[in-house]
PDB file of C-alpha atoms in Angstrom:
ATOM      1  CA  UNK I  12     -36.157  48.548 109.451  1.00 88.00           C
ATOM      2  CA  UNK I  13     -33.648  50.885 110.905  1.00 91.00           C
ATOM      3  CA  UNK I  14     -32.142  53.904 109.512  1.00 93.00           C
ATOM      4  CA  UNK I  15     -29.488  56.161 111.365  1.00 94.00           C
ATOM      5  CA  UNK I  16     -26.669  58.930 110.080  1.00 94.00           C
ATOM      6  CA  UNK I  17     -23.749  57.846 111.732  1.00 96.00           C
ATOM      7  CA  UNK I  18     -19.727  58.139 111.167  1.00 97.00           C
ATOM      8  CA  UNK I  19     -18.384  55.673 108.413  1.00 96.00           C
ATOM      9  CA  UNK I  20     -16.857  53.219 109.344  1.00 95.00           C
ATOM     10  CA  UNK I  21     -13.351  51.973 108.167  1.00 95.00           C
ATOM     11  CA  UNK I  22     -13.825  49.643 105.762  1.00 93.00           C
ATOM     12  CA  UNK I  23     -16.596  52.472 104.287  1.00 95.00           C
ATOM     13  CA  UNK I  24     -14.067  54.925 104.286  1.00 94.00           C
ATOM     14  CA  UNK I  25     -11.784  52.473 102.561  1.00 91.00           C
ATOM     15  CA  UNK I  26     -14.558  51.880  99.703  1.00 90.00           C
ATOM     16  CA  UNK I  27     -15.596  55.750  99.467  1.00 90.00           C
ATOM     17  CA  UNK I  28     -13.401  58.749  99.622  1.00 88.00           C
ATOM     18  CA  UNK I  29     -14.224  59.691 103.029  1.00 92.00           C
ATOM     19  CA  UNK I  30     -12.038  61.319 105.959  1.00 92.00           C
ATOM     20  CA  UNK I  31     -12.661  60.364 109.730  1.00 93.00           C
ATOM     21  CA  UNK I  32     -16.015  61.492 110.914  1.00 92.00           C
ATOM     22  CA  UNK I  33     -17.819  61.962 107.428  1.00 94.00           C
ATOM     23  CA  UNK I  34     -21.252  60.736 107.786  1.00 94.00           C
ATOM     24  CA  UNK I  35     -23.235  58.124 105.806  1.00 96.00           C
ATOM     25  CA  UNK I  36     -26.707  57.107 106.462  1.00 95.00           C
ATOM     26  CA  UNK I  37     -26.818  53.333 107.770  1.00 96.00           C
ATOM     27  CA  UNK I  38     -30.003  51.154 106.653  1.00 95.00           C
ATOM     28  CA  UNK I  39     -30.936  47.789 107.938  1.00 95.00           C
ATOM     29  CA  UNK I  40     -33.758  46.260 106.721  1.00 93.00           C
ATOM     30  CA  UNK I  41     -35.120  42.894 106.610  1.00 94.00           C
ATOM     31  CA  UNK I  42     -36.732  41.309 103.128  1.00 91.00           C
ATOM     32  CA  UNK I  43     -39.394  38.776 103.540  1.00 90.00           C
ATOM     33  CA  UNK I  44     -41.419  36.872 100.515  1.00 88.00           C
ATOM     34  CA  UNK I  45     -44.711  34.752 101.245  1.00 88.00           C
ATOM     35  CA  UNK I  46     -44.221  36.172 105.287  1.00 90.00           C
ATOM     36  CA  UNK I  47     -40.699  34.222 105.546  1.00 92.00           C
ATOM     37  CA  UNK I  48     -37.553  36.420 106.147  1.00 94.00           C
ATOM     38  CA  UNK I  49     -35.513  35.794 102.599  1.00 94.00           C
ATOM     39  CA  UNK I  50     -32.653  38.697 103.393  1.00 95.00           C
ATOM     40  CA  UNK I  51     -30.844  40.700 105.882  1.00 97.00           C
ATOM     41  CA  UNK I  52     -29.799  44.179 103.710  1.00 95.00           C
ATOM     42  CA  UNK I  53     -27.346  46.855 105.137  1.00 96.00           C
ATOM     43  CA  UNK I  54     -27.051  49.887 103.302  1.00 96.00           C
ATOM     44  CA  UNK I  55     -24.185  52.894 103.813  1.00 97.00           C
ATOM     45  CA  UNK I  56     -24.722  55.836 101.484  1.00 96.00           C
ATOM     46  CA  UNK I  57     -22.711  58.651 101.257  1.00 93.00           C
ATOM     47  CA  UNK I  58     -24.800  61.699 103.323  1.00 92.00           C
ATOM     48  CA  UNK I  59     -23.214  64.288 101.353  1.00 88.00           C
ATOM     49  CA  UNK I  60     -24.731  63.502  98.056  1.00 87.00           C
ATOM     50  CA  UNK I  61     -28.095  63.050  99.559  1.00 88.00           C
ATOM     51  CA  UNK I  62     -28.885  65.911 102.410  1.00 79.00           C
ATOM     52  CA  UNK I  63     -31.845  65.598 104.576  1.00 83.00           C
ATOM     53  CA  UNK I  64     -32.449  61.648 103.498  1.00 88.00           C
ATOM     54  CA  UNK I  65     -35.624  60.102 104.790  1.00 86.00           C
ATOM     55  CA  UNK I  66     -37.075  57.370 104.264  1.00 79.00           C
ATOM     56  CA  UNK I  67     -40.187  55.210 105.378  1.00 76.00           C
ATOM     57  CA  UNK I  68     -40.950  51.826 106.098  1.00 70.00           C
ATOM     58  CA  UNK I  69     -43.095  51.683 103.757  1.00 69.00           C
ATOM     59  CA  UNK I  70     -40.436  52.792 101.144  1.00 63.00           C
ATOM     60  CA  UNK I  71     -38.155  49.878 101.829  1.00 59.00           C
ATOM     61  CA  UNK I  72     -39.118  47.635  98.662  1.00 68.00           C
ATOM     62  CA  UNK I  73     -36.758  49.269  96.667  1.00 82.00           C
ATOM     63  CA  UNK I  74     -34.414  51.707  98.074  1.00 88.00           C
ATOM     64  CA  UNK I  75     -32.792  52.353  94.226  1.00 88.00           C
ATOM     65  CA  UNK I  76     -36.066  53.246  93.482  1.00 86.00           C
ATOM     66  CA  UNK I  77     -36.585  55.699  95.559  1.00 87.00           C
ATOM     67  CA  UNK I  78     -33.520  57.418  95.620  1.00 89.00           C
ATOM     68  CA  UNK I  79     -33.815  57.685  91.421  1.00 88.00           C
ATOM     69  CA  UNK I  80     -37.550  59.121  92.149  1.00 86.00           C
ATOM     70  CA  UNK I  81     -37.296  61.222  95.347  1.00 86.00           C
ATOM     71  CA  UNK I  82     -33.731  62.281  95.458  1.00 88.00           C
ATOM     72  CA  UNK I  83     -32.861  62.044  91.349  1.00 90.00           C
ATOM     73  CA  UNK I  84     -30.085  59.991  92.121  1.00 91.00           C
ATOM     74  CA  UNK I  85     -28.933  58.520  89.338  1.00 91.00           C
ATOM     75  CA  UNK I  86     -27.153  54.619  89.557  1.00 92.00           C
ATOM     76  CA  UNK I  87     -24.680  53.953  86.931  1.00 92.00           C
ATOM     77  CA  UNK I  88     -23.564  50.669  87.206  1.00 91.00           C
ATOM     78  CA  UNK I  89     -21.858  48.587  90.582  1.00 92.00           C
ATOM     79  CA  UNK I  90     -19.337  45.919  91.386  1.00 92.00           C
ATOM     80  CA  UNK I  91     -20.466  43.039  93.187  1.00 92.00           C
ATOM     81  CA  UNK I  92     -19.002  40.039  95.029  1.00 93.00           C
ATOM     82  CA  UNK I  93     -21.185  37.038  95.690  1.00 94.00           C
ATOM     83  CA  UNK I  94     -20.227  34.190  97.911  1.00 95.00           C
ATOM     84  CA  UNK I  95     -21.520  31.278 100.232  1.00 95.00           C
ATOM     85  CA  UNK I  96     -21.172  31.332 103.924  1.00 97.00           C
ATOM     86  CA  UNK I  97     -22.499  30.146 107.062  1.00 97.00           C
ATOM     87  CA  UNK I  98     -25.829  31.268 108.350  1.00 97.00           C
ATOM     88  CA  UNK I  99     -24.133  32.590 112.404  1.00 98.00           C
ATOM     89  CA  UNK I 100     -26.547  33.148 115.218  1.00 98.00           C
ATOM     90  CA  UNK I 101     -27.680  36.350 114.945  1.00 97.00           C
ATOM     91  CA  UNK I 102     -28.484  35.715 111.039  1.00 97.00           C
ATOM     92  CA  UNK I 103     -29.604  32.693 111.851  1.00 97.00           C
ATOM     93  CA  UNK I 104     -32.586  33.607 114.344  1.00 97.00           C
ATOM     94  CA  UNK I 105     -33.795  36.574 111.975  1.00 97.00           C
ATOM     95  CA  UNK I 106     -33.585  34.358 109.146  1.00 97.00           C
ATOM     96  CA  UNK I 107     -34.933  31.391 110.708  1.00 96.00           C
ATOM     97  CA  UNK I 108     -32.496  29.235 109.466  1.00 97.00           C
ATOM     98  CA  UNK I 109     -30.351  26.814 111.297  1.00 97.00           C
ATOM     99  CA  UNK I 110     -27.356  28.205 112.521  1.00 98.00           C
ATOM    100  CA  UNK I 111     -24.556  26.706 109.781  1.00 97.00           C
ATOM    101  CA  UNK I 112     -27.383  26.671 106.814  1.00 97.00           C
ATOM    102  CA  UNK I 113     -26.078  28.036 103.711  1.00 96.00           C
ATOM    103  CA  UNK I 114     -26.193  31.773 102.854  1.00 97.00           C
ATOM    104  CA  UNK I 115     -25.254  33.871  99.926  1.00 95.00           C
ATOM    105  CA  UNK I 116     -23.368  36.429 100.782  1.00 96.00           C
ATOM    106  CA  UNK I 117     -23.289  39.765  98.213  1.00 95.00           C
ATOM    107  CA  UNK I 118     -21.170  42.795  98.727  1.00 96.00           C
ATOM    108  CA  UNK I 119     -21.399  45.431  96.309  1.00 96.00           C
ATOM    109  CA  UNK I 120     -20.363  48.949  95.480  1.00 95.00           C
ATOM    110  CA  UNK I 121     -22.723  51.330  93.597  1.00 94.00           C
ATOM    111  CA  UNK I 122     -21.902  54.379  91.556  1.00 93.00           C
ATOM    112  CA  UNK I 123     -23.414  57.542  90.514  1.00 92.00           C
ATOM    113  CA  UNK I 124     -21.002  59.901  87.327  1.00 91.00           C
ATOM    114  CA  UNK I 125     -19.550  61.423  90.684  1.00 88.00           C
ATOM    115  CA  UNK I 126     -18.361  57.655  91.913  1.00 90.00           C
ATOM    116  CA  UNK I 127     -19.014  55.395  94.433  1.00 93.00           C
ATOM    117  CA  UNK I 128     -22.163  56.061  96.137  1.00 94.00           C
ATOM    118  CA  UNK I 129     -23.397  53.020  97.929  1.00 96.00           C
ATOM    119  CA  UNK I 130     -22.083  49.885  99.887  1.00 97.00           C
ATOM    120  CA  UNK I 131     -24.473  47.045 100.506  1.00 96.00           C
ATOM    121  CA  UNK I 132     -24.247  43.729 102.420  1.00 97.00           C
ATOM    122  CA  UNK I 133     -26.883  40.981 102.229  1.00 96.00           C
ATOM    123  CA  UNK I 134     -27.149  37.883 103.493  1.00 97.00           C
ATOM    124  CA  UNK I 135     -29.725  35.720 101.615  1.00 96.00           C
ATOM    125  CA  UNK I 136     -31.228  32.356 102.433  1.00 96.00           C
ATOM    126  CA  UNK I 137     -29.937  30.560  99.746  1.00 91.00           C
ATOM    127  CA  UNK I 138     -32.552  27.301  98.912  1.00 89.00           C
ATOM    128  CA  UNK I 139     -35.457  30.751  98.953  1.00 85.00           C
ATOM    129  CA  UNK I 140     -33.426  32.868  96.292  1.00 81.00           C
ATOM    130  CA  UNK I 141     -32.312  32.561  92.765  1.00 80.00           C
ATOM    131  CA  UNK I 142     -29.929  34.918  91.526  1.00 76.00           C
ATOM    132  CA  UNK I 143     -30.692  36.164  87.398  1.00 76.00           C
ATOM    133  CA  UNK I 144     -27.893  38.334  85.910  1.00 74.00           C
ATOM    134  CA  UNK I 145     -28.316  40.133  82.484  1.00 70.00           C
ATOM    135  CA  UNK I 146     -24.964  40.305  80.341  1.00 70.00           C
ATOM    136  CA  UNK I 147     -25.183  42.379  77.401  1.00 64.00           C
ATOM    137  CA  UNK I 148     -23.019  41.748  74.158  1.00 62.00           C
ATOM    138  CA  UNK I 149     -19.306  42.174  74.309  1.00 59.00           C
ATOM    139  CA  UNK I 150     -17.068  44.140  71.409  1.00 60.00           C
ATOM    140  CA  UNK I 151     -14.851  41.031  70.044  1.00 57.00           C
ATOM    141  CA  UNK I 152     -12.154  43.461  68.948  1.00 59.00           C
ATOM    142  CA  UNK I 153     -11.900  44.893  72.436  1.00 58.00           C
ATOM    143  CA  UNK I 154     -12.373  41.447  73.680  1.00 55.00           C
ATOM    144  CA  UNK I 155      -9.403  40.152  71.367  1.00 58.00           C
ATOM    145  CA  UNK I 156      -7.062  43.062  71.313  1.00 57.00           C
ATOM    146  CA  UNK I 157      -6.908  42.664  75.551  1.00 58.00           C
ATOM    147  CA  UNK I 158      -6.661  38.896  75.411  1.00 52.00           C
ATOM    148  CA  UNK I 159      -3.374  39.655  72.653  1.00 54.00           C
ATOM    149  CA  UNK I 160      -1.789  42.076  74.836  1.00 53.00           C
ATOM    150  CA  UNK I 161      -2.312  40.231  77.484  1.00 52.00           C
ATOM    151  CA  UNK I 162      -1.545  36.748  76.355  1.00 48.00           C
ATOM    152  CA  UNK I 163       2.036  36.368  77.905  1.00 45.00           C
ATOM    153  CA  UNK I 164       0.705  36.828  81.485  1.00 48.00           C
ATOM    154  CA  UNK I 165      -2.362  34.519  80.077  1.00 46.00           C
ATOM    155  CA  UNK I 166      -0.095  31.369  79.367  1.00 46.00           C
ATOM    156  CA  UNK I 167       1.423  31.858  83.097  1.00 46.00           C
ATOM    157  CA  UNK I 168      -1.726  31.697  84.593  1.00 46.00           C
ATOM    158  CA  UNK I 169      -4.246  29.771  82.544  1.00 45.00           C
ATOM    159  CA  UNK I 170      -5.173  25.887  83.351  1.00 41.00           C
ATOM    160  CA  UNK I 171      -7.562  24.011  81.521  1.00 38.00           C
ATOM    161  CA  UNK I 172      -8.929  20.683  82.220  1.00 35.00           C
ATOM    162  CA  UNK I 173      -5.697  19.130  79.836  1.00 36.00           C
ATOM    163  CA  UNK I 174      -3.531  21.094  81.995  1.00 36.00           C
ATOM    164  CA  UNK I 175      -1.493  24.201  81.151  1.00 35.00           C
ATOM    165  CA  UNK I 176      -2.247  25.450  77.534  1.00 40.00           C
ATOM    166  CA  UNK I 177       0.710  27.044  76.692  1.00 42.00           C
ATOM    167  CA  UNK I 178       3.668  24.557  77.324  1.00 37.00           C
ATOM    168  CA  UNK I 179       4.261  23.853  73.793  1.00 36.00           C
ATOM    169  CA  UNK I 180       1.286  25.521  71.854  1.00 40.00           C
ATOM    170  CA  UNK I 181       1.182  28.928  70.077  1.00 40.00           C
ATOM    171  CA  UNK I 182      -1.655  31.103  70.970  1.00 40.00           C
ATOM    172  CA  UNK I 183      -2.002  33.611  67.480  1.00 38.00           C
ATOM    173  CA  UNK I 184      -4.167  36.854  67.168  1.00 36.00           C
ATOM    174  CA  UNK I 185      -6.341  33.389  64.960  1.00 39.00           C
ATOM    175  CA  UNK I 186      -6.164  31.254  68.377  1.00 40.00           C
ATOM    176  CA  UNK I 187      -9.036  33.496  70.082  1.00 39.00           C
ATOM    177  CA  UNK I 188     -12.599  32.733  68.996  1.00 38.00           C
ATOM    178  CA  UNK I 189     -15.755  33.935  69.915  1.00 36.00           C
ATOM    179  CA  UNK I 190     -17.069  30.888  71.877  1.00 37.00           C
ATOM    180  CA  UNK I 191     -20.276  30.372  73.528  1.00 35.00           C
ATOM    181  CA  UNK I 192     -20.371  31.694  76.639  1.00 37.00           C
ATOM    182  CA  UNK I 193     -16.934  33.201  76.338  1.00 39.00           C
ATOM    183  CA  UNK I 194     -13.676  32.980  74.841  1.00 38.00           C
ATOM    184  CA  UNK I 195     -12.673  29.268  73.415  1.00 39.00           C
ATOM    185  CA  UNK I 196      -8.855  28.444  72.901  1.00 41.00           C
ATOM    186  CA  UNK I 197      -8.079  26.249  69.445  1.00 40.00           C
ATOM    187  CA  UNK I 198      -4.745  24.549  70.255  1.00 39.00           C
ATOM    188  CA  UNK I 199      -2.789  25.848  66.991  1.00 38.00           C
ATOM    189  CA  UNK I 200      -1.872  22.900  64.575  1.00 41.00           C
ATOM    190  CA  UNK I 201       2.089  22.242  63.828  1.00 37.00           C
TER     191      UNK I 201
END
């Protein structure tokens, strides 16, 4: 565990709206389940929003939590980016993996009503870790009224496994059913 205030850097400043020599507070921490090392976390949160941060050790289990208990922060929702990589070196040894073993990698941006608040980076053994997401129900209307206006630029794009869906079909406001698991295309009859 290591936790500094230090200058953002770049690609924070890109992210938050941050000049040259703001600060953010820096956290590195290491996330272990049964004794093995499952995670390598890094943390930037904007200082402003959160003066005189501290924060134990012994805090670490869920940094959310304690900034909604101790600091009233409030998390609204995030963006986040999940991919595989390549376990390097460094992650490597304080993973105890084999260098090259696979690794999820998640970046994501968290946001408070004022805007982005957070930027985190872990690196996650990826054979110790399952990944559960929760999606909530959709409004079809809003769900069908951006597929219509958007349905040109749709037909451009969109492959499916028969190839391109929209060489000689007709996609209607009628095409565009609720599916399972997402939006299902009915090739319109002629």
């Amino acid at each position: 565990f290591a936790m500094e205030k230090i200058p953002a850097p770049v690609f924070v400043r890109e992210i938050f709206p941050l000049k040259n020599g703001d600060l953010v507070y820096h956290i590195q921490r290491v996330q272990c389940a049964d004794g093995k090392p499952v995670c390598i976390l890094e943390n930037y949160l904007m200082a402003d929003l959160i003066s005189g941060f501290s924060m134990a050790e012994s805090d670490c289990v869920s940094l959310y939590a304690c900034l909604e208990n101790q600091y009233g922060i409030i998390l609204k929702n995030a963006v986040e980016h999940i991919s595989a990589v390549s376990a390097s070196f460094t992650q490597s040894q304080i993973l105890r993996v084999p260098v090259n073993a696979p690794l999820l990698h998640s970046k994501r941006i968290t946001y408070t009503e004022h805007g982005p608040f957070e930027y985190s980076s872990l690196y996650v053994v990826a054979e110790r870790y399952e990944y559960q997401i929760y999606l909530s129900g959709r409004d079809w209307a809003d769900i069908n009224r951006f597929h219509n206006e958007n349905i040109e630029n749709y037909c451009e794009n969109a492959q499916l496994s028969e190839g391109k869906i929209c060489n000689n079909d007709e996609i209607t406001k009628t095409g565009w059913q609720k599916g399972v698991g997402g939006i299902e295309y009915r090739q319109k009859k002629v």
